[in-house]
Amino acid sequence: QVQLVESGGGLVQPGGSLRLSCAASGSIFTTMGWYRQAPGKQSELVATITRIGSTNYADFVNGRFTISRDNAKNTVSLQMNSLKPDDTAVYYCYVQSGVSSREYWGQGTQVTVSS
């Protein structure tokens, strides 16, 4: 059974930084990443990373975030710098199983950017 445990959300001032982490278990994962959903908006991709390290970022990231993963530990992290109030959202860890190809999302961690 696939399990995802997220950590690292919180309250930060504009211009600040946060690091989100997600520990996955229960399978081998091909793509891992992060989505987010702001109040009243649809969920959107933030960033993904493949097992070989190829990354994909949403346009709004604009060089502010860096995604990384540790295949040995099945973890994926998102370093977020220069945070803006528009980055306020619930951030969800995302993984795709390399065994079943099924997709999974974590429970979400709140990120609030406010002064």
GROMACS .gro file of N, CA, C and O in nm:
model
  460
    1GLN      N    1   0.085  -0.119   0.000
    1GLN     CA    2   0.000   0.000   0.000
    1GLN      C    3   0.088   0.124   0.000
    1GLN      O    4   0.179   0.137   0.081
    2VAL      N    5   0.059   0.215  -0.092
    2VAL     CA    6   0.138   0.337  -0.102
    2VAL      C    7   0.099   0.434   0.008
    2VAL      O    8  -0.019   0.458   0.033
    3GLN      N    9   0.200   0.485   0.075
    3GLN     CA   10   0.177   0.586   0.178
    3GLN      C   11   0.268   0.706   0.152
    3GLN      O   12   0.384   0.688   0.113
    4LEU      N   13   0.214   0.824   0.175
    4LEU     CA   14   0.288   0.949   0.157
    4LEU      C   15   0.279   1.030   0.285
    4LEU      O   16   0.169   1.052   0.336
    5VAL      N   17   0.393   1.075   0.333
    5VAL     CA   18   0.397   1.156   0.455
    5VAL      C   19   0.467   1.287   0.421
    5VAL      O   20   0.586   1.288   0.389
    6GLU      N   21   0.391   1.394   0.430
    6GLU     CA   22   0.443   1.527   0.395
    6GLU      C   23   0.482   1.604   0.520
    6GLU      O   24   0.423   1.584   0.627
    7SER      N   25   0.576   1.693   0.504
    7SER     CA   26   0.615   1.780   0.614
    7SER      C   27   0.673   1.909   0.559
    7SER      O   28   0.712   1.916   0.441
    8GLY      N   29   0.677   2.011   0.644
    8GLY     CA   30   0.748   2.133   0.608
    8GLY      C   31   0.664   2.255   0.578
    8GLY      O   32   0.718   2.362   0.554
    9GLY      N   33   0.533   2.244   0.578
    9GLY     CA   34   0.452   2.361   0.552
    9GLY      C   35   0.456   2.458   0.670
    9GLY      O   36   0.517   2.431   0.773
   10GLY      N   37   0.389   2.572   0.654
   10GLY     CA   38   0.383   2.668   0.763
   10GLY      C   39   0.356   2.807   0.714
   10GLY      O   40   0.318   2.830   0.598
   11LEU      N   41   0.379   2.903   0.805
   11LEU     CA   42   0.358   3.044   0.777
   11LEU      C   43   0.492   3.111   0.756
   11LEU      O   44   0.585   3.092   0.835
   12VAL      N   45   0.503   3.187   0.649
   12VAL     CA   46   0.628   3.257   0.619
   12VAL      C   47   0.596   3.394   0.563
   12VAL      O   48   0.491   3.413   0.499
   13GLN      N   49   0.684   3.488   0.585
   13GLN     CA   50   0.664   3.623   0.532
   13GLN      C   51   0.700   3.629   0.384
   13GLN      O   52   0.781   3.547   0.337
   14PRO      N   53   0.643   3.722   0.311
   14PRO     CA   54   0.682   3.738   0.170
   14PRO      C   55   0.832   3.755   0.156
   14PRO      O   56   0.896   3.826   0.235
   15GLY      N   57   0.887   3.685   0.057
   15GLY     CA   58   1.031   3.686   0.037
   15GLY      C   59   1.104   3.577   0.113
   15GLY      O   60   1.224   3.555   0.091
   16GLY      N   61   1.034   3.507   0.198
   16GLY     CA   62   1.094   3.402   0.278
   16GLY      C   63   1.103   3.269   0.205
   16GLY      O   64   1.069   3.259   0.086
   17SER      N   65   1.149   3.169   0.278
   17SER     CA   66   1.171   3.035   0.220
   17SER      C   67   1.107   2.928   0.306
   17SER      O   68   1.094   2.943   0.428
   18LEU      N   69   1.070   2.821   0.239
   18LEU     CA   70   1.023   2.700   0.306
   18LEU      C   71   1.072   2.580   0.227
   18LEU      O   72   1.091   2.588   0.105
   19ARG      N   73   1.086   2.469   0.297
   19ARG     CA   74   1.123   2.344   0.232
   19ARG      C   75   1.019   2.240   0.266
   19ARG      O   76   0.996   2.210   0.384
   20LEU      N   77   0.957   2.185   0.162
   20LEU     CA   78   0.859   2.077   0.179
   20LEU      C   79   0.927   1.944   0.151
   20LEU      O   80   1.010   1.934   0.059
   21SER      N   81   0.889   1.844   0.228
   21SER     CA   82   0.943   1.710   0.207
   21SER      C   83   0.830   1.608   0.208
   21SER      O   84   0.728   1.629   0.273
   22CYS      N   85   0.852   1.501   0.134
   22CYS     CA   86   0.752   1.394   0.127
   22CYS      C   87   0.827   1.261   0.125
   22CYS      O   88   0.915   1.240   0.041
   23ALA      N   89   0.789   1.174   0.218
   23ALA     CA   90   0.845   1.040   0.223
   23ALA      C   91   0.740   0.942   0.170
   23ALA      O   92   0.628   0.939   0.222
   24ALA      N   93   0.776   0.868   0.069
   24ALA     CA   94   0.684   0.774   0.006
   24ALA      C   95   0.727   0.631   0.037
   24ALA      O   96   0.847   0.602   0.049
   25SER      N   97   0.630   0.542   0.046
   25SER     CA   98   0.660   0.401   0.070
   25SER      C   99   0.556   0.316   0.001
   25SER      O  100   0.448   0.363  -0.035
   26GLY      N  101   0.589   0.190  -0.018
   26GLY     CA  102   0.494   0.096  -0.073
   26GLY      C  103   0.509   0.063  -0.220
   26GLY      O  104   0.434  -0.018  -0.274
   27SER      N  105   0.605   0.123  -0.287
   27SER     CA  106   0.626   0.094  -0.428
   27SER      C  107   0.758   0.155  -0.473
   27SER      O  108   0.829   0.217  -0.394
   28ILE      N  109   0.789   0.132  -0.599
   28ILE     CA  110   0.897   0.207  -0.665
   28ILE      C  111   0.828   0.315  -0.747
   28ILE      O  112   0.729   0.288  -0.815
   29PHE      N  113   0.881   0.435  -0.741
   29PHE     CA  114   0.811   0.548  -0.801
   29PHE      C  115   0.887   0.603  -0.919
   29PHE      O  116   1.007   0.625  -0.914
   30THR      N  117   0.814   0.626  -1.027
   30THR     CA  118   0.874   0.687  -1.145
   30THR      C  119   0.876   0.838  -1.126
   30THR      O  120   0.974   0.895  -1.082
   31THR      N  121   0.767   0.906  -1.153
   31THR     CA  122   0.761   1.050  -1.134
   31THR      C  123   0.714   1.082  -0.993
   31THR      O  124   0.622   1.019  -0.940
   32MET      N  125   0.779   1.182  -0.932
   32MET     CA  126   0.739   1.236  -0.803
   32MET      C  127   0.728   1.388  -0.818
   32MET      O  128   0.793   1.446  -0.907
   33GLY      N  129   0.648   1.450  -0.735
   33GLY     CA  130   0.638   1.594  -0.749
   33GLY      C  131   0.543   1.658  -0.650
   33GLY      O  132   0.508   1.597  -0.547
   34TRP      N  133   0.504   1.779  -0.685
   34TRP     CA  134   0.416   1.857  -0.599
   34TRP      C  135   0.310   1.929  -0.682
   34TRP      O  136   0.340   1.983  -0.789
   35TYR      N  137   0.189   1.928  -0.630
   35TYR     CA  138   0.079   2.008  -0.682
   35TYR      C  139   0.035   2.102  -0.571
   35TYR      O  140   0.073   2.084  -0.455
   36ARG      N  141  -0.044   2.201  -0.606
   36ARG     CA  142  -0.098   2.289  -0.504
   36ARG      C  143  -0.239   2.331  -0.540
   36ARG      O  144  -0.278   2.330  -0.657
   37GLN      N  145  -0.314   2.369  -0.438
   37GLN     CA  146  -0.448   2.419  -0.459
   37GLN      C  147  -0.473   2.537  -0.366
   37GLN      O  148  -0.469   2.520  -0.243
   38ALA      N  149  -0.495   2.652  -0.425
   38ALA     CA  150  -0.527   2.771  -0.348
   38ALA      C  151  -0.678   2.779  -0.327
   38ALA      O  152  -0.755   2.719  -0.403
   39PRO      N  153  -0.722   2.852  -0.226
   39PRO     CA  154  -0.866   2.864  -0.200
   39PRO      C  155  -0.941   2.915  -0.323
   39PRO      O  156  -0.902   3.015  -0.383
   40GLY      N  157  -1.046   2.844  -0.361
   40GLY     CA  158  -1.129   2.886  -0.472
   40GLY      C  159  -1.069   2.861  -0.609
   40GLY      O  160  -1.126   2.902  -0.710
   41LYS      N  161  -0.955   2.794  -0.613
   41LYS     CA  162  -0.890   2.767  -0.742
   41LYS      C  163  -0.873   2.618  -0.763
   41LYS      O  164  -0.879   2.538  -0.670
   42GLN      N  165  -0.847   2.583  -0.889
   42GLN     CA  166  -0.823   2.442  -0.921
   42GLN      C  167  -0.681   2.402  -0.882
   42GLN      O  168  -0.591   2.487  -0.872
   43SER      N  169  -0.664   2.275  -0.864
   43SER     CA  170  -0.532   2.222  -0.836
   43SER      C  171  -0.441   2.246  -0.957
   43SER      O  172  -0.486   2.238  -1.072
   44GLU      N  173  -0.313   2.277  -0.930
   44GLU     CA  174  -0.219   2.299  -1.040
   44GLU      C  175  -0.085   2.235  -1.008
   44GLU      O  176  -0.044   2.225  -0.892
   45LEU      N  177  -0.019   2.196  -1.115
   45LEU     CA  178   0.114   2.139  -1.102
   45LEU      C  179   0.212   2.246  -1.055
   45LEU      O  180   0.209   2.360  -1.102
   46VAL      N  181   0.300   2.207  -0.964
   46VAL     CA  182   0.410   2.296  -0.924
   46VAL      C  183   0.540   2.249  -0.988
   46VAL      O  184   0.605   2.323  -1.061
   47ALA      N  185   0.574   2.124  -0.964
   47ALA     CA  186   0.697   2.070  -1.019
   47ALA      C  187   0.695   1.918  -1.010
   47ALA      O  188   0.634   1.862  -0.920
   48THR      N  189   0.762   1.853  -1.105
   48THR     CA  190   0.780   1.709  -1.101
   48THR      C  191   0.924   1.674  -1.132
   48THR      O  192   0.998   1.754  -1.192
   49ILE      N  193   0.963   1.554  -1.091
   49ILE     CA  194   1.098   1.506  -1.117
   49ILE      C  195   1.090   1.356  -1.143
   49ILE      O  196   1.020   1.283  -1.073
   50THR      N  197   1.159   1.311  -1.247
   50THR     CA  198   1.159   1.169  -1.279
   50THR      C  199   1.268   1.097  -1.199
   50THR      O  200   1.351   1.160  -1.134
   51ARG      N  201   1.268   0.966  -1.213
   51ARG     CA  202   1.364   0.887  -1.139
   51ARG      C  203   1.509   0.918  -1.181
   51ARG      O  204   1.601   0.906  -1.100
   52ILE      N  205   1.526   0.959  -1.305
   52ILE     CA  206   1.661   0.991  -1.351
   52ILE      C  207   1.692   1.139  -1.335
   52ILE      O  208   1.796   1.185  -1.382
   53GLY      N  209   1.602   1.214  -1.273
   53GLY     CA  210   1.633   1.352  -1.239
   53GLY      C  211   1.586   1.458  -1.336
   53GLY      O  212   1.621   1.576  -1.320
   54SER      N  213   1.508   1.420  -1.434
   54SER     CA  214   1.453   1.522  -1.524
   54SER      C  215   1.342   1.598  -1.452
   54SER      O  216   1.253   1.537  -1.392
   55THR      N  217   1.347   1.730  -1.460
   55THR     CA  218   1.251   1.812  -1.387
   55THR      C  219   1.159   1.891  -1.480
   55THR      O  220   1.193   1.919  -1.595
   56ASN      N  221   1.044   1.924  -1.426
   56ASN     CA  222   0.946   2.005  -1.496
   56ASN      C  223   0.885   2.101  -1.396
   56ASN      O  224   0.842   2.058  -1.288
   57TYR      N  225   0.884   2.230  -1.429
   57TYR     CA  226   0.831   2.330  -1.339
   57TYR      C  227   0.717   2.408  -1.405
   57TYR      O  228   0.719   2.434  -1.525
   58ALA      N  229   0.622   2.450  -1.324
   58ALA     CA  230   0.517   2.540  -1.373
   58ALA      C  231   0.580   2.675  -1.404
   58ALA      O  232   0.682   2.713  -1.345
   59ASP      N  233   0.520   2.746  -1.497
   59ASP     CA  234   0.574   2.877  -1.536
   59ASP      C  235   0.582   2.973  -1.418
   59ASP      O  236   0.677   3.054  -1.409
   60PHE      N  237   0.489   2.965  -1.326
   60PHE     CA  238   0.487   3.062  -1.217
   60PHE      C  239   0.604   3.042  -1.121
   60PHE      O  240   0.635   3.129  -1.040
   61VAL      N  241   0.670   2.927  -1.129
   61VAL     CA  242   0.785   2.905  -1.041
   61VAL      C  243   0.897   3.003  -1.074
   61VAL      O  244   0.959   3.061  -0.984
   62ASN      N  245   0.924   3.019  -1.201
   62ASN     CA  246   1.016   3.124  -1.246
   62ASN      C  247   1.150   3.123  -1.171
   62ASN      O  248   1.200   3.228  -1.131
   63GLY      N  249   1.204   3.004  -1.150
   63GLY     CA  250   1.336   2.992  -1.089
   63GLY      C  251   1.339   3.003  -0.938
   63GLY      O  252   1.446   2.998  -0.878
   64ARG      N  253   1.225   3.016  -0.874
   64ARG     CA  254   1.222   3.035  -0.729
   64ARG      C  255   1.224   2.903  -0.651
   64ARG      O  256   1.265   2.900  -0.535
   65PHE      N  257   1.175   2.796  -0.712
   65PHE     CA  258   1.165   2.667  -0.644
   65PHE      C  259   1.262   2.566  -0.706
   65PHE      O  260   1.290   2.572  -0.827
   66THR      N  261   1.307   2.473  -0.623
   66THR     CA  262   1.391   2.364  -0.672
   66THR      C  263   1.339   2.232  -0.618
   66THR      O  264   1.323   2.217  -0.496
   67ILE      N  265   1.312   2.139  -0.708
   67ILE     CA  266   1.266   2.007  -0.668
   67ILE      C  267   1.382   1.910  -0.671
   67ILE      O  268   1.470   1.920  -0.758
   68SER      N  269   1.383   1.819  -0.576
   68SER     CA  270   1.488   1.717  -0.571
   68SER      C  271   1.430   1.589  -0.514
   68SER      O  272   1.323   1.590  -0.453
   69ARG      N  273   1.500   1.479  -0.535
   69ARG     CA  274   1.455   1.351  -0.481
   69ARG      C  275   1.573   1.264  -0.443
   69ARG      O  276   1.683   1.280  -0.496
   70ASP      N  277   1.544   1.174  -0.354
   70ASP     CA  278   1.643   1.074  -0.311
   70ASP      C  279   1.580   0.938  -0.340
   70ASP      O  280   1.489   0.895  -0.269
   71ASN      N  281   1.627   0.872  -0.444
   71ASN     CA  282   1.566   0.744  -0.484
   71ASN      C  283   1.586   0.636  -0.379
   71ASN      O  284   1.501   0.550  -0.361
   72ALA      N  285   1.698   0.639  -0.311
   72ALA     CA  286   1.725   0.536  -0.210
   72ALA      C  287   1.628   0.547  -0.092
   72ALA      O  288   1.589   0.446  -0.033
   73LYS      N  289   1.589   0.671  -0.060
   73LYS     CA  290   1.500   0.692   0.053
   73LYS      C  291   1.354   0.714   0.010
   73LYS      O  292   1.266   0.728   0.094
   74ASN      N  293   1.330   0.718  -0.121
   74ASN     CA  294   1.194   0.744  -0.173
   74ASN      C  295   1.138   0.876  -0.119
   74ASN      O  296   1.023   0.883  -0.074
   75THR      N  297   1.219   0.978  -0.124
   75THR     CA  298   1.173   1.109  -0.077
   75THR      C  299   1.182   1.211  -0.191
   75THR      O  300   1.266   1.200  -0.280
   76VAL      N  301   1.094   1.308  -0.184
   76VAL     CA  302   1.096   1.420  -0.277
   76VAL      C  303   1.082   1.548  -0.195
   76VAL      O  304   1.004   1.552  -0.100
   77SER      N  305   1.159   1.647  -0.233
   77SER     CA  306   1.158   1.774  -0.160
   77SER      C  307   1.137   1.891  -0.255
   77SER      O  308   1.170   1.881  -0.374
   78LEU      N  309   1.084   1.998  -0.200
   78LEU     CA  310   1.064   2.120  -0.278
   78LEU      C  311   1.117   2.237  -0.195
   78LEU      O  312   1.060   2.271  -0.091
   79GLN      N  313   1.227   2.293  -0.240
   79GLN     CA  314   1.282   2.412  -0.176
   79GLN      C  315   1.218   2.533  -0.241
   79GLN      O  316   1.231   2.553  -0.363
   80MET      N  317   1.149   2.613  -0.162
   80MET     CA  318   1.078   2.729  -0.214
   80MET      C  319   1.139   2.856  -0.158
   80MET      O  320   1.142   2.875  -0.036
   81ASN      N  321   1.189   2.939  -0.247
   81ASN     CA  322   1.249   3.066  -0.209
   81ASN      C  323   1.169   3.181  -0.267
   81ASN      O  324   1.086   3.162  -0.357
   82SER      N  325   1.194   3.300  -0.217
   82SER     CA  326   1.127   3.421  -0.268
   82SER      C  327   0.976   3.402  -0.274
   82SER      O  328   0.912   3.434  -0.374
   83LEU      N  329   0.921   3.351  -0.168
   83LEU     CA  330   0.778   3.320  -0.166
   83LEU      C  331   0.693   3.447  -0.171
   83LEU      O  332   0.731   3.552  -0.118
   84LYS      N  333   0.580   3.434  -0.238
   84LYS     CA  334   0.488   3.544  -0.256
   84LYS      C  335   0.352   3.509  -0.194
   84LYS      O  336   0.321   3.390  -0.180
   85PRO      N  337   0.271   3.608  -0.162
   85PRO     CA  338   0.137   3.576  -0.111
   85PRO      C  339   0.058   3.484  -0.206
   85PRO      O  340  -0.020   3.401  -0.159
   86ASP      N  341   0.080   3.497  -0.337
   86ASP     CA  342   0.010   3.412  -0.434
   86ASP      C  343   0.051   3.266  -0.424
   86ASP      O  344  -0.016   3.180  -0.481
   87ASP      N  345   0.157   3.238  -0.352
   87ASP     CA  346   0.200   3.099  -0.333
   87ASP      C  347   0.123   3.031  -0.220
   87ASP      O  348   0.139   2.911  -0.196
   88THR      N  349   0.040   3.106  -0.151
   88THR     CA  350  -0.041   3.049  -0.044
   88THR      C  351  -0.135   2.944  -0.100
   88THR      O  352  -0.214   2.971  -0.192
   89ALA      N  353  -0.126   2.824  -0.046
   89ALA     CA  354  -0.205   2.711  -0.096
   89ALA      C  355  -0.178   2.589  -0.009
   89ALA      O  356  -0.086   2.589   0.073
   90VAL      N  357  -0.258   2.487  -0.032
   90VAL     CA  358  -0.225   2.355   0.023
   90VAL      C  359  -0.141   2.285  -0.083
   90VAL      O  360  -0.181   2.276  -0.200
   91TYR      N  361  -0.027   2.236  -0.042
   91TYR     CA  362   0.066   2.168  -0.132
   91TYR      C  363   0.055   2.018  -0.110
   91TYR      O  364   0.062   1.969   0.004
   92TYR      N  365   0.041   1.946  -0.223
   92TYR     CA  366   0.021   1.802  -0.219
   92TYR      C  367   0.139   1.730  -0.284
   92TYR      O  368   0.177   1.763  -0.398
   93CYS      N  369   0.190   1.634  -0.214
   93CYS     CA  370   0.291   1.545  -0.271
   93CYS      C  371   0.224   1.456  -0.374
   93CYS      O  372   0.111   1.408  -0.353
   94TYR      N  373   0.294   1.429  -0.483
   94TYR     CA  374   0.243   1.345  -0.592
   94TYR      C  375   0.346   1.240  -0.628
   94TYR      O  376   0.466   1.269  -0.637
   95VAL      N  377   0.299   1.116  -0.648
   95VAL     CA  378   0.388   1.011  -0.696
   95VAL      C  379   0.312   0.924  -0.795
   95VAL      O  380   0.190   0.914  -0.791
   96GLN      N  381   0.389   0.864  -0.883
   96GLN     CA  382   0.333   0.765  -0.974
   96GLN      C  383   0.407   0.634  -0.953
   96GLN      O  384   0.532   0.631  -0.958
   97SER      N  385   0.332   0.528  -0.929
   97SER     CA  386   0.392   0.397  -0.905
   97SER      C  387   0.453   0.343  -1.034
   97SER      O  388   0.390   0.344  -1.140
   98GLY      N  389   0.575   0.294  -1.022
   98GLY     CA  390   0.638   0.230  -1.136
   98GLY      C  391   0.593   0.087  -1.156
   98GLY      O  392   0.625   0.024  -1.256
   99VAL      N  393   0.515   0.035  -1.063
   99VAL     CA  394   0.464  -0.102  -1.072
   99VAL      C  395   0.326  -0.102  -1.138
   99VAL      O  396   0.301  -0.174  -1.233
  100SER      N  397   0.235  -0.019  -1.085
  100SER     CA  398   0.096  -0.018  -1.133
  100SER      C  399   0.064   0.100  -1.224
  100SER      O  400  -0.042   0.102  -1.286
  101SER      N  401   0.152   0.200  -1.228
  101SER     CA  402   0.129   0.327  -1.298
  101SER      C  403   0.020   0.412  -1.234
  101SER      O  404  -0.017   0.517  -1.288
  102ARG      N  405  -0.030   0.370  -1.120
  102ARG     CA  406  -0.131   0.450  -1.052
  102ARG      C  407  -0.068   0.576  -0.993
  102ARG      O  408   0.050   0.577  -0.957
  103GLU      N  409  -0.149   0.678  -0.982
  103GLU     CA  410  -0.104   0.806  -0.925
  103GLU      C  411  -0.161   0.822  -0.784
  103GLU      O  412  -0.274   0.781  -0.757
  104TYR      N  413  -0.080   0.884  -0.700
  104TYR     CA  414  -0.122   0.904  -0.562
  104TYR      C  415  -0.089   1.048  -0.519
  104TYR      O  416   0.013   1.105  -0.563
  105TRP      N  417  -0.174   1.101  -0.434
  105TRP     CA  418  -0.150   1.234  -0.375
  105TRP      C  419  -0.152   1.223  -0.223
  105TRP      O  420  -0.227   1.143  -0.166
  106GLY      N  421  -0.069   1.305  -0.158
  106GLY     CA  422  -0.067   1.306  -0.014
  106GLY      C  423  -0.184   1.383   0.042
  106GLY      O  424  -0.271   1.431  -0.031
  107GLN      N  425  -0.185   1.396   0.175
  107GLN     CA  426  -0.295   1.464   0.244
  107GLN      C  427  -0.287   1.615   0.230
  107GLN      O  428  -0.387   1.685   0.248
  108GLY      N  429  -0.170   1.665   0.200
  108GLY     CA  430  -0.153   1.809   0.181
  108GLY      C  431  -0.092   1.877   0.302
  108GLY      O  432  -0.114   1.834   0.416
  109THR      N  433  -0.014   1.980   0.276
  109THR     CA  434   0.044   2.061   0.382
  109THR      C  435   0.022   2.208   0.347
  109THR      O  436   0.043   2.250   0.233
  110GLN      N  437  -0.023   2.284   0.445
  110GLN     CA  438  -0.059   2.424   0.421
  110GLN      C  439   0.066   2.511   0.416
  110GLN      O  440   0.151   2.505   0.506
  111VAL      N  441   0.072   2.594   0.314
  111VAL     CA  442   0.175   2.698   0.304
  111VAL      C  443   0.103   2.832   0.298
  111VAL      O  444   0.019   2.855   0.211
  112THR      N  445   0.136   2.918   0.393
  112THR     CA  446   0.075   3.051   0.398
  112THR      C  447   0.185   3.156   0.393
  112THR      O  448   0.278   3.153   0.475
  113VAL      N  449   0.175   3.244   0.295
  113VAL     CA  450   0.274   3.352   0.280
  113VAL      C  451   0.203   3.483   0.311
  113VAL      O  452   0.118   3.529   0.235
  114SER      N  453   0.240   3.540   0.422
  114SER     CA  454   0.170   3.660   0.468
  114SER      C  455   0.257   3.738   0.565
  114SER      O  456   0.335   3.679   0.640
  115SER      N  457   0.242   3.869   0.562
  115SER     CA  458   0.314   3.953   0.657
  115SER      C  459   0.227   3.979   0.781
  115SER      O  460   0.271   4.046   0.874
   0.00000   0.00000   0.00000
